[in-house]
Every structure is written in C-alpha cells, then in structure tokens.
Amino acid sequence: RSVAVVTGANRGIGNAIAVGLAEAGANIVAVHRSEVSATRLAIEALGRRFVSVEVDLQDRGSVASIIDVALGTFGKIDILVNAAGIIRRQSSMEFSDKNWDEVLLVNLKVPFDLSRAVARSMVTRGIPGRIIHLASLLSFQGGINTASYTASKSAIRGLTKILANEWA
C-alpha cells in the first residue's frame, strides 16, 4: 500500500487530496496545524491508516519531524503533496518584512525542504515516487495585495520544473 504525506490536510484542497489518495488506496500522513478529526474519520472509514503530524510549518524543525514520523511509522514515503500555504494581504508598498518572510517560508522553503528530504528517501529505496506542488492562478495573473503569496506560488511553478528536470 502506498504512503502519502499531505501538508495542509486538515481543510480545503489538502483535505480533498488526502481523502482522494485514501480512496485510491494510500495510507495518509496528514500534516496540519489545526483540527483534523473530520479528515481522520473520512480516511479511516475507507479502511486506510491515518497518521497525524500536528506542526507549525514556520518552525524550522517541522520538516525533520514530518519525515521522522512518516518513515518511523511506515518505513517509506511514496507520495508527497505540498498543499499547505498561507497568504497575507497588504499593499506592496506597505508589505511588512515579517509577512513576506512567513509566506515565503511556508509556501516555498518548506515545500523545497520536504521535497528534497522525501526525494532522498526515495532514491535511497531505489523506488520512484511522486512529489506534487500546488501553485495558484496568481502565479499567472499576479493579483492585488498578495505580493509574497504571488511570488511564492510563481516560484513553486519554477521549482517544480527544475526538480522534474533534475530528478526525472
């Protein structure tokens, strides 16, 4: 049975992806920072294993703890879905460094760090896997008052391409 790590699994797109992967047969490592019981119930009702990793992705140690829990529980990671994301709305001229840094950390650095760690575990096992990043339509159209979010999601598009080229 496949093992999928899904960030942002507690709601929205991340939740839908976690449940969809469970419907397709995967056991789920749900990464979240708020209530996740509805996700747990949906996945366990499908007869799949559900492991919860409650972390704040702004914590620099979160990536290591996610990997440790997933590999410690299942011994492998077959699928990584980087669905977690945050947005801060503020005029670009007034945009605070704090808001910029927080959004780029959660939306870009953490997905890169998780992707790199998961790819290393996949290469060590010698078995290909899947790494999925979620971008945004704002990476195509820009948006208004979303400078860091738009920049981070545009960068995710580019990161996805470079990792696909390197790791294909």
XYZ file of N, CA and C in Angstrom:
504
model
N 0.845 -1.190 0.000
C 0.000 0.000 0.000
C 0.884 1.246 0.000
N 0.520 2.227 -0.810
C 1.279 3.476 -0.893
C 1.100 4.304 0.365
N 2.108 5.140 0.627
C 2.074 6.072 1.746
C 2.193 7.476 1.180
N 1.226 8.320 1.538
C 1.216 9.704 1.058
C 1.315 10.659 2.239
N 2.243 11.603 2.131
C 2.344 12.707 3.082
C 1.659 13.898 2.426
N 0.664 14.465 3.109
C -0.085 15.597 2.565
C -0.036 16.736 3.573
N 0.585 17.863 3.175
C 0.574 19.033 4.049
C -0.727 19.803 3.822
N -1.194 20.454 4.877
C -2.457 21.180 4.776
C -3.648 20.249 4.668
N -3.541 19.059 5.248
C -4.558 18.023 5.072
C -5.821 18.261 5.891
N -5.845 19.271 6.716
C -6.992 19.479 7.594
C -8.179 20.161 6.922
N -7.952 20.861 5.784
C -9.079 21.542 5.141
C -8.769 21.843 3.682
N -9.793 22.282 2.980
C -9.634 22.753 1.607
C -9.060 21.724 0.657
N -8.181 22.205 -0.219
C -7.591 21.355 -1.256
C -6.779 20.220 -0.646
N -6.011 20.506 0.401
C -5.209 19.468 1.049
C -6.072 18.346 1.598
N -7.187 18.697 2.209
C -8.120 17.706 2.726
C -8.666 16.847 1.592
N -9.115 17.483 0.526
C -9.681 16.754 -0.614
C -8.645 15.815 -1.229
N -7.408 16.261 -1.306
C -6.349 15.411 -1.866
C -6.073 14.226 -0.947
N -5.998 14.466 0.364
C -5.744 13.378 1.313
C -6.840 12.318 1.221
N -8.086 12.749 1.208
C -9.197 11.796 1.111
C -9.174 11.087 -0.247
N -8.900 11.825 -1.314
C -8.826 11.221 -2.638
C -7.726 10.173 -2.746
N -6.571 10.459 -2.164
C -5.487 9.470 -2.174
C -5.853 8.242 -1.343
N -6.546 8.452 -0.242
C -7.013 7.319 0.558
C -8.028 6.492 -0.236
N -8.912 7.158 -0.971
C -9.869 6.440 -1.829
C -9.143 5.618 -2.882
N -7.988 6.104 -3.323
C -7.189 5.389 -4.322
C -6.319 4.298 -3.690
N -6.358 4.177 -2.356
C -5.661 3.083 -1.694
C -4.488 3.458 -0.821
N -4.149 4.729 -0.705
C -2.968 5.137 0.065
C -3.278 5.306 1.543
N -2.291 4.973 2.363
C -2.304 5.374 3.764
C -1.824 6.815 3.822
N -2.308 7.579 4.796
C -2.087 9.017 4.806
C -1.350 9.476 6.054
N -0.318 10.285 5.833
C 0.333 11.052 6.890
C -0.147 12.485 6.689
N -1.035 12.928 7.567
C -1.678 14.234 7.434
C -0.906 15.270 8.245
N -0.356 16.248 7.550
C 0.383 17.329 8.196
C -0.577 18.508 8.321
N -0.704 19.025 9.546
C -1.694 20.074 9.795
C -1.303 20.879 11.019
N -1.972 22.025 11.191
C -1.757 22.821 12.396
C -3.042 23.077 13.158
N -4.180 22.638 12.621
C -5.448 22.798 13.328
C -6.249 21.501 13.219
N -7.434 21.497 13.778
C -8.284 20.314 13.907
C -8.338 19.479 12.624
N -8.163 18.172 12.798
C -8.091 17.274 11.648
C -8.999 16.048 11.806
N -9.884 16.050 12.795
C -10.675 14.848 13.075
C -11.597 14.454 11.923
N -12.147 15.420 11.195
C -13.024 15.077 10.063
C -12.232 14.356 8.974
N -11.012 14.801 8.745
C -10.144 14.136 7.762
C -9.833 12.720 8.230
N -9.486 12.589 9.497
C -9.187 11.266 10.071
C -10.370 10.322 9.883
N -11.568 10.775 10.243
C -12.752 9.927 10.130
C -13.001 9.494 8.692
N -12.869 10.414 7.750
C -13.101 10.096 6.336
C -12.110 9.057 5.834
N -10.860 9.200 6.222
C -9.812 8.288 5.748
C -9.925 6.923 6.424
N -10.163 6.919 7.724
C -10.303 5.644 8.427
C -11.561 4.897 7.992
N -12.607 5.631 7.597
C -13.832 4.987 7.094
C -13.562 4.228 5.802
N -12.494 4.621 5.101
C -12.101 3.938 3.865
C -11.203 2.725 4.142
N -10.904 2.487 5.419
C -10.052 1.362 5.785
C -8.573 1.644 5.630
N -8.210 2.910 5.538
C -6.800 3.290 5.385
C -6.246 3.759 6.723
N -4.935 3.634 6.865
C -4.279 4.140 8.070
C -4.115 5.648 7.964
N -4.268 6.308 9.091
C -4.175 7.759 9.175
C -3.221 8.104 10.306
N -2.192 8.875 9.980
C -1.243 9.335 10.987
C -1.250 10.854 10.956
N -1.413 11.440 12.116
C -1.494 12.884 12.248
C -0.140 13.445 12.667
N 0.295 14.503 11.981
C 1.508 15.232 12.373
C 1.101 16.697 12.520
N 0.882 17.107 13.759
C 0.486 18.489 14.021
C 1.743 19.330 14.218
N 2.002 20.211 13.255
C 3.181 21.077 13.309
C 2.832 22.462 12.781
N 3.622 23.413 13.180
C 3.575 24.746 12.595
C 4.705 24.784 11.579
N 4.380 24.911 10.317
C 5.404 24.864 9.272
C 6.365 26.055 9.343
N 6.070 27.046 10.178
C 7.009 28.140 10.389
C 8.122 27.744 11.363
N 7.979 26.588 11.987
C 9.007 26.054 12.877
C 10.042 25.339 12.021
N 11.292 25.757 12.128
C 12.366 25.204 11.287
C 12.566 23.698 11.473
N 12.118 23.135 12.587
C 12.268 21.697 12.812
C 11.120 20.865 12.285
N 10.124 21.521 11.689
C 8.926 20.792 11.272
C 9.212 19.758 10.190
N 10.090 20.069 9.257
C 10.366 19.137 8.157
C 10.939 17.835 8.700
N 11.911 17.936 9.582
C 12.521 16.729 10.148
C 11.489 15.900 10.909
N 10.605 16.555 11.659
C 9.615 15.796 12.421
C 8.618 15.098 11.505
N 8.239 15.748 10.404
C 7.322 15.126 9.436
C 7.957 13.867 8.845
N 9.190 13.999 8.400
C 9.901 12.867 7.793
C 10.086 11.753 8.815
N 10.479 12.106 10.037
C 10.685 11.110 11.095
C 9.413 10.321 11.379
N 8.274 11.014 11.489
C 7.014 10.328 11.774
C 6.625 9.423 10.609
N 6.698 9.929 9.401
C 6.290 9.136 8.234
C 7.159 7.892 8.084
N 8.471 8.076 8.110
C 9.360 6.920 7.937
C 9.329 6.006 9.154
N 9.200 6.583 10.342
C 9.118 5.774 11.554
C 7.867 4.922 11.605
N 6.775 5.423 11.053
C 5.510 4.688 11.068
C 5.402 3.694 9.923
N 5.751 4.130 8.722
C 5.518 3.312 7.527
C 6.791 2.788 6.865
N 7.935 3.381 7.182
C 9.186 2.935 6.575
C 9.436 3.460 5.179
N 8.486 4.222 4.660
C 8.630 4.745 3.295
C 7.669 5.905 3.087
N 7.963 6.676 2.056
C 7.054 7.707 1.558
C 7.013 7.535 0.044
N 5.829 7.315 -0.505
C 5.670 7.140 -1.943
C 5.203 8.415 -2.634
N 4.451 9.216 -1.893
C 3.832 10.420 -2.459
C 3.987 11.558 -1.457
N 4.389 12.720 -1.949
C 4.389 13.936 -1.141
C 3.523 14.955 -1.853
N 2.571 15.528 -1.134
C 1.747 16.606 -1.673
C 1.969 17.837 -0.804
N 2.587 18.853 -1.388
C 2.800 20.123 -0.692
C 1.600 21.027 -0.976
N 0.562 20.891 -0.136
C -0.669 21.656 -0.328
C -0.810 22.800 0.669
N -0.082 22.765 1.770
C -0.206 23.818 2.783
C 0.262 25.149 2.213
N -0.395 26.196 2.636
C 0.013 27.526 2.203
C -0.648 28.586 3.057
N -0.001 29.730 3.118
C -0.576 30.869 3.829
C -0.532 32.082 2.915
N -1.384 33.051 3.216
C -1.439 34.279 2.425
C -1.525 35.455 3.387
N -0.896 36.531 3.041
C -1.003 37.795 3.770
C -1.392 38.848 2.746
N -2.416 39.603 3.048
C -2.899 40.637 2.126
C -2.509 42.012 2.654
N -1.757 42.725 1.824
C -1.299 44.061 2.181
C -0.759 44.715 0.916
N -0.934 46.002 0.824
C -0.391 46.743 -0.314
C 1.106 46.476 -0.437
N 1.578 46.314 -1.662
C 3.004 46.039 -1.873
C 3.893 47.127 -1.297
N 3.456 48.366 -1.340
C 4.270 49.457 -0.791
C 4.329 49.422 0.732
N 3.350 48.800 1.349
C 3.288 48.725 2.811
C 3.629 47.333 3.343
N 3.911 46.400 2.456
C 4.068 44.996 2.837
C 5.209 44.837 3.836
N 4.924 44.206 4.963
C 5.938 44.073 6.018
C 6.914 42.941 5.708
N 8.132 43.096 6.185
C 9.135 42.035 6.043
C 8.675 40.763 6.744
N 8.024 40.896 7.884
C 7.528 39.734 8.626
C 6.540 38.939 7.770
N 5.571 39.636 7.166
C 4.605 38.945 6.306
C 5.295 38.277 5.128
N 6.219 38.965 4.505
C 6.956 38.415 3.366
C 7.679 37.130 3.777
N 8.435 37.221 4.859
C 9.243 36.083 5.299
C 8.387 34.874 5.688
N 7.285 35.105 6.393
C 6.431 33.998 6.813
C 5.832 33.263 5.607
N 5.344 34.016 4.648
C 4.715 33.404 3.477
C 5.749 32.644 2.641
N 6.907 33.244 2.420
C 7.939 32.553 1.622
C 8.456 31.307 2.332
N 8.505 31.337 3.639
C 8.942 30.163 4.390
C 7.952 29.008 4.207
N 6.682 29.257 4.476
C 5.674 28.188 4.424
C 5.383 27.751 2.992
N 5.318 28.709 2.072
C 4.869 28.393 0.714
C 5.984 27.968 -0.235
N 7.237 28.243 0.115
C 8.335 27.922 -0.797
C 9.455 27.127 -0.135
N 9.982 27.617 0.969
C 11.121 26.934 1.591
C 10.734 25.567 2.136
N 9.626 25.494 2.860
C 9.203 24.201 3.412
C 8.914 23.188 2.301
N 8.176 23.562 1.237
C 8.000 22.583 0.156
C 9.318 22.112 -0.461
N 10.283 23.031 -0.616
C 11.580 22.609 -1.141
C 12.272 21.659 -0.171
N 12.293 22.020 1.107
C 12.955 21.172 2.099
C 12.288 19.797 2.199
N 10.965 19.765 2.199
C 10.253 18.481 2.238
C 10.515 17.665 0.976
N 10.475 18.322 -0.165
C 10.720 17.623 -1.434
C 12.108 17.002 -1.453
N 13.084 17.752 -1.027
C 14.466 17.257 -1.006
C 14.594 16.061 -0.058
N 14.006 16.161 1.129
C 14.098 15.063 2.093
C 13.373 13.817 1.588
N 12.192 14.008 1.022
C 11.441 12.865 0.501
C 12.158 12.258 -0.701
N 12.688 13.086 -1.585
C 13.424 12.570 -2.749
C 14.625 11.748 -2.304
N 15.321 12.210 -1.285
C 16.463 11.433 -0.770
C 16.011 10.058 -0.292
N 14.870 10.004 0.404
C 14.400 8.699 0.887
C 13.978 7.812 -0.278
N 13.421 8.408 -1.321
C 13.020 7.634 -2.498
C 14.240 7.081 -3.224
N 15.254 7.894 -3.395
C 16.479 7.460 -4.072
C 17.166 6.359 -3.265
N 17.189 6.515 -1.942
C 17.793 5.500 -1.081
C 17.100 4.159 -1.258
N 15.771 4.181 -1.392
C 14.999 2.950 -1.592
C 15.111 2.436 -3.018
N 15.497 3.300 -3.956
C 15.591 2.904 -5.351
C 14.245 2.731 -6.018
N 13.232 3.356 -5.455
C 11.872 3.228 -5.987
C 11.350 4.622 -6.309
N 10.849 4.835 -7.531
C 10.335 6.165 -7.860
C 9.085 6.499 -7.058
N 8.853 7.765 -6.911
C 7.670 8.221 -6.194
C 7.090 9.434 -6.883
N 6.208 10.115 -6.197
C 5.540 11.290 -6.743
C 5.648 12.440 -5.762
N 6.026 13.605 -6.269
C 6.050 14.828 -5.468
C 5.189 15.842 -6.202
N 4.194 16.352 -5.502
C 3.209 17.253 -6.103
C 3.223 18.573 -5.346
N 3.387 19.662 -6.088
C 3.332 21.005 -5.514
C 2.072 21.697 -6.011
N 1.445 22.486 -5.154
C 0.291 23.272 -5.577
C 0.713 24.719 -5.777
N 0.448 25.225 -6.962
C 0.711 26.635 -7.262
C -0.617 27.382 -7.149
N -0.794 28.414 -7.935
C -2.004 29.218 -7.880
C -2.188 29.933 -9.209
N -3.425 30.257 -9.522
C -3.655 31.084 -10.702
C -2.950 32.430 -10.582
N -2.694 32.877 -9.356
C -1.978 34.141 -9.182
C -0.552 34.064 -9.720
N -0.021 32.862 -9.876
C 1.313 32.741 -10.474
C 1.275 33.065 -11.964
N 0.082 33.130 -12.539
C -0.088 33.523 -13.940
C -0.589 34.961 -14.074
N -1.476 35.376 -13.168
C -2.126 36.670 -13.353
C -1.698 37.753 -12.389
N -0.930 37.442 -11.373
C -0.403 38.468 -10.479
C -1.223 38.705 -9.235
N -2.406 39.222 -9.383
C -3.227 39.525 -8.220
C -2.999 40.936 -7.715
N -3.638 41.264 -6.612
C -3.529 42.580 -5.981
C -3.395 42.361 -4.474
N -2.469 43.065 -3.860
C -2.249 42.997 -2.406
C -1.843 41.602 -1.925
N -1.169 40.856 -2.781
C -0.728 39.493 -2.428
C 0.718 39.262 -2.882
N 1.582 40.235 -2.647
C 2.940 40.173 -3.195
C 3.683 38.889 -2.827
N 3.729 38.546 -1.545
C 4.504 37.375 -1.135
C 3.849 36.077 -1.598
N 2.539 36.006 -1.553
C 1.834 34.804 -1.997
C 2.064 34.578 -3.491
N 1.876 35.629 -4.278
C 2.069 35.517 -5.723
C 3.512 35.154 -6.046
N 4.463 35.783 -5.364
C 5.872 35.456 -5.592
C 6.163 33.999 -5.218
N 5.624 33.551 -4.087
C 5.899 32.180 -3.638
C 5.287 31.152 -4.587
N 4.081 31.398 -5.059
C 3.434 30.436 -5.946
C 4.055 30.471 -7.347
N 4.539 31.625 -7.769
C 5.286 31.689 -9.034
C 6.588 30.906 -8.905
N 7.228 31.029 -7.766
C 8.468 30.289 -7.521
C 8.209 28.788 -7.443
N 7.075 28.379 -6.882
C 6.728 26.955 -6.838
C 6.615 26.385 -8.248
N 6.051 27.165 -9.169
C 5.993 26.722 -10.574
C 7.397 26.439 -11.090
N 8.313 27.371 -10.851
C 9.688 27.192 -11.309
C 10.391 26.056 -10.591
N 10.186 25.949 -9.291
C 10.798 24.871 -8.511
C 10.338 23.510 -9.018
N 9.072 23.394 -9.319
C 8.535 22.137 -9.837
C 9.244 21.739 -11.130
N 9.472 22.714 -11.999
C 10.138 22.427 -13.274
C 11.589 21.996 -13.061
N 12.319 22.703 -12.216
C 13.734 22.350 -12.013
C 13.870 20.989 -11.355
N 13.022 20.691 -10.371
C 13.114 19.385 -9.720
C 12.720 18.271 -10.683
N 11.715 18.509 -11.510
C 11.333 17.499 -12.505
C 12.478 17.252 -13.482
N 13.152 18.300 -13.910
C 14.294 18.142 -14.823
C 15.435 17.389 -14.159
N 15.753 17.732 -12.924
C 16.876 17.080 -12.228
C 16.579 15.650 -11.828
N 15.345 15.389 -11.395
C 15.038 14.101 -10.785
C 14.321 13.140 -11.727
N 14.096 13.548 -12.974
C 13.365 12.680 -13.910
C 14.133 11.393 -14.176
